[in-house]
């Protein structure tokens, strides 16, 4: 039996965009997507795709990528397919707003997972780089009653179990959990593989499954948000930096030491 | 059921000492409880809780729920969750505060979902409106590029507080409080995941989180060897070495060195960055430093907007001379 894997992946504004391009619409309490900078698949979700592919490298496995949102850049969301994932399911509806409320998103994803018949293993990113919530996967695990391991840097599946190296502040721990399970992964998993030319060709031909709230049989009005965004602002930084100069770089280094000594910092 | 009341901190202890994060949570919780005119309670999970319970009272708790159970001696997420869920349902507080520690990162969201309420994640500041009892939380979003103010719409209102933001209160041994034991029924079969091995890759010497001075290196160092120069500098300063995620992702240092949003939160007196650009996700882990010093060859780098002192130039020239001068100064 192939291992049936789902990867939950979110489309986000590029977190590595230049800081000057970061703007918010204070009235709408939303970030303005920067013009000319395309969105990306959330970085940790690419790590999640990589984790799934590593499992598929060593045993029979099928990988379905699931995402929810109001609209998608299809070429962006097809990247996991071009890396080697098999299917793409997009939950797309005007009601599926990208809000700071994780409860709603987790309910949608859980409904899609149920509709797809469940998975042996669900792999997610540790957090989405827009709202930095780090909640949706743990919510999905709770809603579906799955065993759950977070912050993985290595994920292996062997006879009905998942073994995860979980990042800790001073190293890692090895955790075992029975399938079906949900695992979140972190960047310590390593650089995700690049799409191959063959992968890109195959991805172009693949058509995503697209489901609306009716397809999911979800009454979005029933899913009241658990948190409300009251305000969104860019914090002011008013630090004045004193640039230490010297005759040359080495001298500036010496002057810096004197300065810090004078300020009684060292 | 009676109306939800009071503030409940979910704390922890290690080696018979109340953790520093719990002390910070009590400081945050004390203010909320005073503004509400309600009680501040703390739930402590473990198997030896007498001393931590007394410490919790001297740090501001009115009441301690000692959740004593041999199965809670070691952290196991499913068992801790089960105990916390039963405590939260029984106490029925208005507000629950948890530390966004390594454990809190998984406990807080799972607890909130289990209680079918909302969680304000990774908060820098929490306050309550005393009339309505609504909790408001300030929390960084978009990698620290913006701050969101969120409120929770359901009770209990759960907030995960970023460590090292709140200053613990001065302990006062004359404070009075009540310790009650809260029995839980736990079955080790509830533990679905199990830890089979623990691997430490901590660097030697002073711990990054505890160091008074930290020297961090970034992508501009170009490889693993220059970190030895930083070790030398840190040694001369009596400090520890950290790194940006770019340096960790390149495999130059272990992930335990990483400072930032998804790494460690540190609050040293002096934070010296070498060849780090100062991305918001990095600054998220070190903006609590008293003084930031930047060494970077790019005068336009964001780090100079955050630093108190800066040197614009090549670290290869600056760092050795700086280290040498520090050695001389520290000697006399
Ligand atoms: C969701 C998310 C979470 C993240 N979490 C973290 C985190 O926890 N911690 C973290 O650090 N990052 C994190 N990042 C990454 C972050 O956005 C940056 O990419 C990263 O911090 C950059 O590291 P850096 O400053 O070392 O590298 P760069 O940005 O590449 O900067 C290198 C700097 O070195 C300077 N330099 C080069 N050569 C020299 C020289 N010879 N002398 C002096 N200076 C030189 C350059 O001028 C440049 O400013 C996260 C990103 C995302 C999307
Ligand atoms: N809209 C979404 N679509 C698909 N997956 C998501 C979505 N939002 C969150 N996730 C998953 O949950 C992880 C954590 O997201 P968050 O809790 O929002 O920080 C992400 O890395 C994804 O794996």
PDB file of N, CA and C in Angstrom, chain B residues 137-209:
ATOM      1  N   UNK B 137      -4.317  41.929  22.368  1.00  0.00           N
ATOM      2  CA  UNK B 137      -2.918  41.510  22.331  1.00  0.00           C
ATOM      3  C   UNK B 137      -2.213  42.169  21.158  1.00  0.00           C
ATOM      4  N   UNK B 138      -1.002  42.640  21.403  1.00  0.00           N
ATOM      5  CA  UNK B 138      -0.144  43.135  20.322  1.00  0.00           C
ATOM      6  C   UNK B 138       0.797  42.022  19.927  1.00  0.00           C
ATOM      7  N   UNK B 139       0.800  41.724  18.646  1.00  0.00           N
ATOM      8  CA  UNK B 139       1.680  40.638  18.215  1.00  0.00           C
ATOM      9  C   UNK B 139       2.276  40.942  16.855  1.00  0.00           C
ATOM     10  N   UNK B 140       3.579  40.639  16.708  1.00  0.00           N
ATOM     11  CA  UNK B 140       4.222  40.882  15.421  1.00  0.00           C
ATOM     12  C   UNK B 140       3.698  39.908  14.377  1.00  0.00           C
ATOM     13  N   UNK B 141       3.519  40.396  13.162  1.00  0.00           N
ATOM     14  CA  UNK B 141       3.104  39.554  12.037  1.00  0.00           C
ATOM     15  C   UNK B 141       3.992  39.911  10.845  1.00  0.00           C
ATOM     16  N   UNK B 142       3.867  39.171   9.775  1.00  0.00           N
ATOM     17  CA  UNK B 142       4.695  39.400   8.588  1.00  0.00           C
ATOM     18  C   UNK B 142       6.175  39.529   8.983  1.00  0.00           C
ATOM     19  N   UNK B 143       6.630  38.564   9.757  1.00  0.00           N
ATOM     20  CA  UNK B 143       8.040  38.501  10.120  1.00  0.00           C
ATOM     21  C   UNK B 143       8.512  39.682  10.940  1.00  0.00           C
ATOM     22  N   UNK B 144       7.582  40.377  11.584  1.00  0.00           N
ATOM     23  CA  UNK B 144       7.969  41.525  12.397  1.00  0.00           C
ATOM     24  C   UNK B 144       7.880  42.838  11.629  1.00  0.00           C
ATOM     25  N   UNK B 145       7.493  42.772  10.351  1.00  0.00           N
ATOM     26  CA  UNK B 145       7.331  44.001   9.576  1.00  0.00           C
ATOM     27  C   UNK B 145       6.124  44.806  10.036  1.00  0.00           C
ATOM     28  N   UNK B 146       5.155  44.131  10.641  1.00  0.00           N
ATOM     29  CA  UNK B 146       3.970  44.834  11.126  1.00  0.00           C
ATOM     30  C   UNK B 146       3.582  44.276  12.485  1.00  0.00           C
ATOM     31  N   UNK B 147       2.755  45.061  13.189  1.00  0.00           N
ATOM     32  CA  UNK B 147       2.224  44.600  14.464  1.00  0.00           C
ATOM     33  C   UNK B 147       0.705  44.551  14.330  1.00  0.00           C
ATOM     34  N   UNK B 148       0.113  43.441  14.769  1.00  0.00           N
ATOM     35  CA  UNK B 148      -1.342  43.306  14.738  1.00  0.00           C
ATOM     36  C   UNK B 148      -1.869  43.428  16.160  1.00  0.00           C
ATOM     37  N   UNK B 149      -2.998  44.097  16.293  1.00  0.00           N
ATOM     38  CA  UNK B 149      -3.705  44.087  17.571  1.00  0.00           C
ATOM     39  C   UNK B 149      -4.890  43.160  17.378  1.00  0.00           C
ATOM     40  N   UNK B 150      -4.943  42.097  18.169  1.00  0.00           N
ATOM     41  CA  UNK B 150      -6.049  41.153  18.025  1.00  0.00           C
ATOM     42  C   UNK B 150      -6.820  41.038  19.329  1.00  0.00           C
ATOM     43  N   UNK B 151      -8.079  40.688  19.201  1.00  0.00           N
ATOM     44  CA  UNK B 151      -8.870  40.375  20.385  1.00  0.00           C
ATOM     45  C   UNK B 151      -9.469  38.993  20.184  1.00  0.00           C
ATOM     46  N   UNK B 152      -9.772  38.338  21.297  1.00  0.00           N
ATOM     47  CA  UNK B 152     -10.339  36.992  21.224  1.00  0.00           C
ATOM     48  C   UNK B 152     -11.848  37.087  21.413  1.00  0.00           C
ATOM     49  N   UNK B 153     -12.595  36.326  20.628  1.00  0.00           N
ATOM     50  CA  UNK B 153     -14.051  36.450  20.645  1.00  0.00           C
ATOM     51  C   UNK B 153     -14.747  35.424  21.529  1.00  0.00           C
ATOM     52  N   UNK B 154     -14.005  34.481  22.061  1.00  0.00           N
ATOM     53  CA  UNK B 154     -14.626  33.435  22.878  1.00  0.00           C
ATOM     54  C   UNK B 154     -13.863  33.296  24.194  1.00  0.00           C
ATOM     55  N   UNK B 155     -14.529  32.817  25.212  1.00  0.00           N
ATOM     56  CA  UNK B 155     -13.903  32.610  26.511  1.00  0.00           C
ATOM     57  C   UNK B 155     -13.660  31.120  26.717  1.00  0.00           C
ATOM     58  N   UNK B 156     -12.544  30.724  27.300  1.00  0.00           N
ATOM     59  CA  UNK B 156     -11.421  31.564  27.732  1.00  0.00           C
ATOM     60  C   UNK B 156     -10.640  32.158  26.549  1.00  0.00           C
ATOM     61  N   UNK B 157     -10.150  33.372  26.785  1.00  0.00           N
ATOM     62  CA  UNK B 157      -9.341  34.047  25.781  1.00  0.00           C
ATOM     63  C   UNK B 157      -7.898  33.628  26.030  1.00  0.00           C
ATOM     64  N   UNK B 158      -7.311  32.947  25.062  1.00  0.00           N
ATOM     65  CA  UNK B 158      -5.982  32.369  25.284  1.00  0.00           C
ATOM     66  C   UNK B 158      -4.913  33.212  24.587  1.00  0.00           C
ATOM     67  N   UNK B 159      -3.840  33.503  25.298  1.00  0.00           N
ATOM     68  CA  UNK B 159      -2.726  34.241  24.692  1.00  0.00           C
ATOM     69  C   UNK B 159      -1.422  33.508  24.984  1.00  0.00           C
ATOM     70  N   UNK B 160      -0.611  33.349  23.943  1.00  0.00           N
ATOM     71  CA  UNK B 160       0.742  32.803  24.108  1.00  0.00           C
ATOM     72  C   UNK B 160       1.697  33.990  24.113  1.00  0.00           C
ATOM     73  N   UNK B 161       2.469  34.111  25.175  1.00  0.00           N
ATOM     74  CA  UNK B 161       3.312  35.290  25.374  1.00  0.00           C
ATOM     75  C   UNK B 161       4.751  34.960  24.984  1.00  0.00           C
ATOM     76  N   UNK B 162       5.348  35.836  24.193  1.00  0.00           N
ATOM     77  CA  UNK B 162       6.748  35.626  23.808  1.00  0.00           C
ATOM     78  C   UNK B 162       7.638  35.731  25.052  1.00  0.00           C
ATOM     79  N   UNK B 163       8.552  34.773  25.235  1.00  0.00           N
ATOM     80  CA  UNK B 163       9.438  34.829  26.404  1.00  0.00           C
ATOM     81  C   UNK B 163      10.305  36.086  26.395  1.00  0.00           C
ATOM     82  N   UNK B 164      10.729  36.494  27.569  1.00  0.00           N
ATOM     83  CA  UNK B 164      11.681  37.590  27.760  1.00  0.00           C
ATOM     84  C   UNK B 164      11.138  38.948  27.361  1.00  0.00           C
ATOM     85  N   UNK B 165       9.835  39.087  27.303  1.00  0.00           N
ATOM     86  CA  UNK B 165       9.270  40.399  27.019  1.00  0.00           C
ATOM     87  C   UNK B 165       8.824  41.033  28.337  1.00  0.00           C
ATOM     88  N   UNK B 166       8.151  40.255  29.171  1.00  0.00           N
ATOM     89  CA  UNK B 166       7.721  40.758  30.473  1.00  0.00           C
ATOM     90  C   UNK B 166       8.818  40.537  31.512  1.00  0.00           C
ATOM     91  N   UNK B 167       9.001  41.522  32.355  1.00  0.00           N
ATOM     92  CA  UNK B 167       9.965  41.453  33.454  1.00  0.00           C
ATOM     93  C   UNK B 167       9.249  40.816  34.648  1.00  0.00           C
ATOM     94  N   UNK B 168       9.801  39.743  35.249  1.00  0.00           N
ATOM     95  CA  UNK B 168       9.134  39.167  36.426  1.00  0.00           C
ATOM     96  C   UNK B 168       9.051  40.196  37.560  1.00  0.00           C
ATOM     97  N   UNK B 169       8.085  40.015  38.464  1.00  0.00           N
ATOM     98  CA  UNK B 169       7.994  40.906  39.620  1.00  0.00           C
ATOM     99  C   UNK B 169       9.063  40.504  40.634  1.00  0.00           C
ATOM    100  N   UNK B 170       9.452  41.467  41.470  1.00  0.00           N
ATOM    101  CA  UNK B 170      10.349  41.159  42.590  1.00  0.00           C
ATOM    102  C   UNK B 170       9.641  40.141  43.475  1.00  0.00           C
ATOM    103  N   UNK B 171      10.275  39.021  43.809  1.00  0.00           N
ATOM    104  CA  UNK B 171       9.585  38.066  44.688  1.00  0.00           C
ATOM    105  C   UNK B 171       9.358  38.663  46.078  1.00  0.00           C
ATOM    106  N   UNK B 172       8.188  38.400  46.621  1.00  0.00           N
ATOM    107  CA  UNK B 172       7.834  38.912  47.942  1.00  0.00           C
ATOM    108  C   UNK B 172       7.335  37.722  48.766  1.00  0.00           C
ATOM    109  N   UNK B 173       8.188  37.264  49.682  1.00  0.00           N
ATOM    110  CA  UNK B 173       7.860  36.050  50.435  1.00  0.00           C
ATOM    111  C   UNK B 173       6.709  36.229  51.401  1.00  0.00           C
ATOM    112  N   UNK B 174       6.349  37.510  51.649  1.00  0.00           N
ATOM    113  CA  UNK B 174       5.245  37.723  52.592  1.00  0.00           C
ATOM    114  C   UNK B 174       3.879  37.666  51.893  1.00  0.00           C
ATOM    115  N   UNK B 175       3.886  37.544  50.555  1.00  0.00           N
ATOM    116  CA  UNK B 175       2.594  37.468  49.865  1.00  0.00           C
ATOM    117  C   UNK B 175       1.842  36.214  50.282  1.00  0.00           C
ATOM    118  N   UNK B 176       0.526  36.341  50.365  1.00  0.00           N
ATOM    119  CA  UNK B 176      -0.304  35.211  50.771  1.00  0.00           C
ATOM    120  C   UNK B 176      -1.006  34.624  49.557  1.00  0.00           C
ATOM    121  N   UNK B 177      -1.137  33.353  49.559  1.00  0.00           N
ATOM    122  CA  UNK B 177      -1.852  32.695  48.463  1.00  0.00           C
ATOM    123  C   UNK B 177      -2.266  31.315  48.904  1.00  0.00           C
ATOM    124  N   UNK B 178      -3.052  30.701  48.052  1.00  0.00           N
ATOM    125  CA  UNK B 178      -3.619  29.418  48.426  1.00  0.00           C
ATOM    126  C   UNK B 178      -3.118  28.367  47.432  1.00  0.00           C
ATOM    127  N   UNK B 179      -2.680  27.237  47.968  1.00  0.00           N
ATOM    128  CA  UNK B 179      -2.272  26.142  47.071  1.00  0.00           C
ATOM    129  C   UNK B 179      -3.326  25.047  47.176  1.00  0.00           C
ATOM    130  N   UNK B 180      -3.959  24.726  46.070  1.00  0.00           N
ATOM    131  CA  UNK B 180      -4.904  23.618  46.098  1.00  0.00           C
ATOM    132  C   UNK B 180      -4.437  22.532  45.147  1.00  0.00           C
ATOM    133  N   UNK B 181      -4.691  21.318  45.538  1.00  0.00           N
ATOM    134  CA  UNK B 181      -4.247  20.263  44.647  1.00  0.00           C
ATOM    135  C   UNK B 181      -5.374  19.959  43.664  1.00  0.00           C
ATOM    136  N   UNK B 182      -5.023  19.809  42.411  1.00  0.00           N
ATOM    137  CA  UNK B 182      -6.027  19.546  41.376  1.00  0.00           C
ATOM    138  C   UNK B 182      -5.765  18.151  40.817  1.00  0.00           C
ATOM    139  N   UNK B 183      -6.604  17.203  41.213  1.00  0.00           N
ATOM    140  CA  UNK B 183      -6.346  15.827  40.756  1.00  0.00           C
ATOM    141  C   UNK B 183      -6.761  15.631  39.304  1.00  0.00           C
ATOM    142  N   UNK B 184      -5.945  14.925  38.546  1.00  0.00           N
ATOM    143  CA  UNK B 184      -6.320  14.580  37.173  1.00  0.00           C
ATOM    144  C   UNK B 184      -6.194  13.083  36.996  1.00  0.00           C
ATOM    145  N   UNK B 185      -7.024  12.568  36.129  1.00  0.00           N
ATOM    146  CA  UNK B 185      -6.893  11.155  35.802  1.00  0.00           C
ATOM    147  C   UNK B 185      -6.199  11.061  34.457  1.00  0.00           C
ATOM    148  N   UNK B 186      -5.034  10.463  34.473  1.00  0.00           N
ATOM    149  CA  UNK B 186      -4.278  10.333  33.232  1.00  0.00           C
ATOM    150  C   UNK B 186      -3.891   8.885  33.060  1.00  0.00           C
ATOM    151  N   UNK B 187      -3.847   8.500  31.805  1.00  0.00           N
ATOM    152  CA  UNK B 187      -3.512   7.135  31.492  1.00  0.00           C
ATOM    153  C   UNK B 187      -2.399   7.232  30.454  1.00  0.00           C
ATOM    154  N   UNK B 188      -1.307   6.536  30.689  1.00  0.00           N
ATOM    155  CA  UNK B 188      -0.171   6.695  29.776  1.00  0.00           C
ATOM    156  C   UNK B 188      -0.538   6.289  28.349  1.00  0.00           C
ATOM    157  N   UNK B 189      -1.666   5.562  28.190  1.00  0.00           N
ATOM    158  CA  UNK B 189      -2.107   5.208  26.835  1.00  0.00           C
ATOM    159  C   UNK B 189      -2.569   6.440  26.058  1.00  0.00           C
ATOM    160  N   UNK B 190      -2.879   7.537  26.796  1.00  0.00           N
ATOM    161  CA  UNK B 190      -3.258   8.782  26.113  1.00  0.00           C
ATOM    162  C   UNK B 190      -2.076   9.404  25.373  1.00  0.00           C
ATOM    163  N   UNK B 191      -0.869   9.024  25.785  1.00  0.00           N
ATOM    164  CA  UNK B 191       0.332   9.568  25.150  1.00  0.00           C
ATOM    165  C   UNK B 191       0.512   8.891  23.806  1.00  0.00           C
ATOM    166  N   UNK B 192       0.259   9.625  22.737  1.00  0.00           N
ATOM    167  CA  UNK B 192       0.308   8.980  21.429  1.00  0.00           C
ATOM    168  C   UNK B 192       1.698   9.031  20.814  1.00  0.00           C
ATOM    169  N   UNK B 193       2.407  10.142  21.075  1.00  0.00           N
ATOM    170  CA  UNK B 193       3.756  10.202  20.536  1.00  0.00           C
ATOM    171  C   UNK B 193       4.721   9.921  21.678  1.00  0.00           C
ATOM    172  N   UNK B 194       5.867   9.344  21.354  1.00  0.00           N
ATOM    173  CA  UNK B 194       6.834   9.149  22.431  1.00  0.00           C
ATOM    174  C   UNK B 194       8.245   9.548  21.982  1.00  0.00           C
ATOM    175  N   UNK B 195       8.958  10.116  22.944  1.00  0.00           N
ATOM    176  CA  UNK B 195      10.327  10.545  22.678  1.00  0.00           C
ATOM    177  C   UNK B 195      11.220   9.328  22.782  1.00  0.00           C
ATOM    178  N   UNK B 196      11.941   9.009  21.709  1.00  0.00           N
ATOM    179  CA  UNK B 196      12.797   7.829  21.763  1.00  0.00           C
ATOM    180  C   UNK B 196      14.269   8.196  21.933  1.00  0.00           C
ATOM    181  N   UNK B 197      14.594   9.476  21.696  1.00  0.00           N
ATOM    182  CA  UNK B 197      15.989   9.875  21.862  1.00  0.00           C
ATOM    183  C   UNK B 197      16.066  11.397  21.981  1.00  0.00           C
ATOM    184  N   UNK B 198      17.055  11.878  22.720  1.00  0.00           N
ATOM    185  CA  UNK B 198      17.267  13.319  22.830  1.00  0.00           C
ATOM    186  C   UNK B 198      18.721  13.600  22.483  1.00  0.00           C
ATOM    187  N   UNK B 199      18.935  14.512  21.550  1.00  0.00           N
ATOM    188  CA  UNK B 199      20.291  14.803  21.085  1.00  0.00           C
ATOM    189  C   UNK B 199      20.596  16.278  21.333  1.00  0.00           C
ATOM    190  N   UNK B 200      21.623  16.558  22.124  1.00  0.00           N
ATOM    191  CA  UNK B 200      21.988  17.949  22.405  1.00  0.00           C
ATOM    192  C   UNK B 200      23.130  18.363  21.486  1.00  0.00           C
ATOM    193  N   UNK B 201      23.003  19.536  20.881  1.00  0.00           N
ATOM    194  CA  UNK B 201      24.136  20.028  20.083  1.00  0.00           C
ATOM    195  C   UNK B 201      24.523  21.423  20.551  1.00  0.00           C
ATOM    196  N   UNK B 202      24.285  21.663  21.826  1.00  0.00           N
ATOM    197  CA  UNK B 202      24.600  22.979  22.398  1.00  0.00           C
ATOM    198  C   UNK B 202      26.098  23.249  22.298  1.00  0.00           C
ATOM    199  N   UNK B 203      26.429  24.513  22.036  1.00  0.00           N
ATOM    200  CA  UNK B 203      27.835  24.895  22.011  1.00  0.00           C
ATOM    201  C   UNK B 203      28.371  24.907  23.452  1.00  0.00           C
ATOM    202  N   UNK B 204      29.708  24.880  23.548  1.00  0.00           N
ATOM    203  CA  UNK B 204      30.308  24.919  24.884  1.00  0.00           C
ATOM    204  C   UNK B 204      30.244  26.336  25.435  1.00  0.00           C
ATOM    205  N   UNK B 205      30.526  26.459  26.720  1.00  0.00           N
ATOM    206  CA  UNK B 205      30.612  27.787  27.311  1.00  0.00           C
ATOM    207  C   UNK B 205      29.252  28.352  27.680  1.00  0.00           C
ATOM    208  N   UNK B 206      29.175  29.691  27.715  1.00  0.00           N
ATOM    209  CA  UNK B 206      27.983  30.381  28.176  1.00  0.00           C
ATOM    210  C   UNK B 206      26.808  30.126  27.235  1.00  0.00           C
ATOM    211  N   UNK B 207      25.612  29.933  27.798  1.00  0.00           N
ATOM    212  CA  UNK B 207      24.426  29.702  26.963  1.00  0.00           C
ATOM    213  C   UNK B 207      24.021  30.991  26.267  1.00  0.00           C
ATOM    214  N   UNK B 208      23.637  30.826  25.025  1.00  0.00           N
ATOM    215  CA  UNK B 208      23.215  31.958  24.200  1.00  0.00           C
ATOM    216  C   UNK B 208      22.125  32.784  24.884  1.00  0.00           C
ATOM    217  N   UNK B 209      21.125  32.099  25.447  1.00  0.00           N
ATOM    218  CA  UNK B 209      19.990  32.813  26.045  1.00  0.00           C
ATOM    219  C   UNK B 209      20.385  33.562  27.304  1.00  0.00           C
TER     220      UNK B 209
END
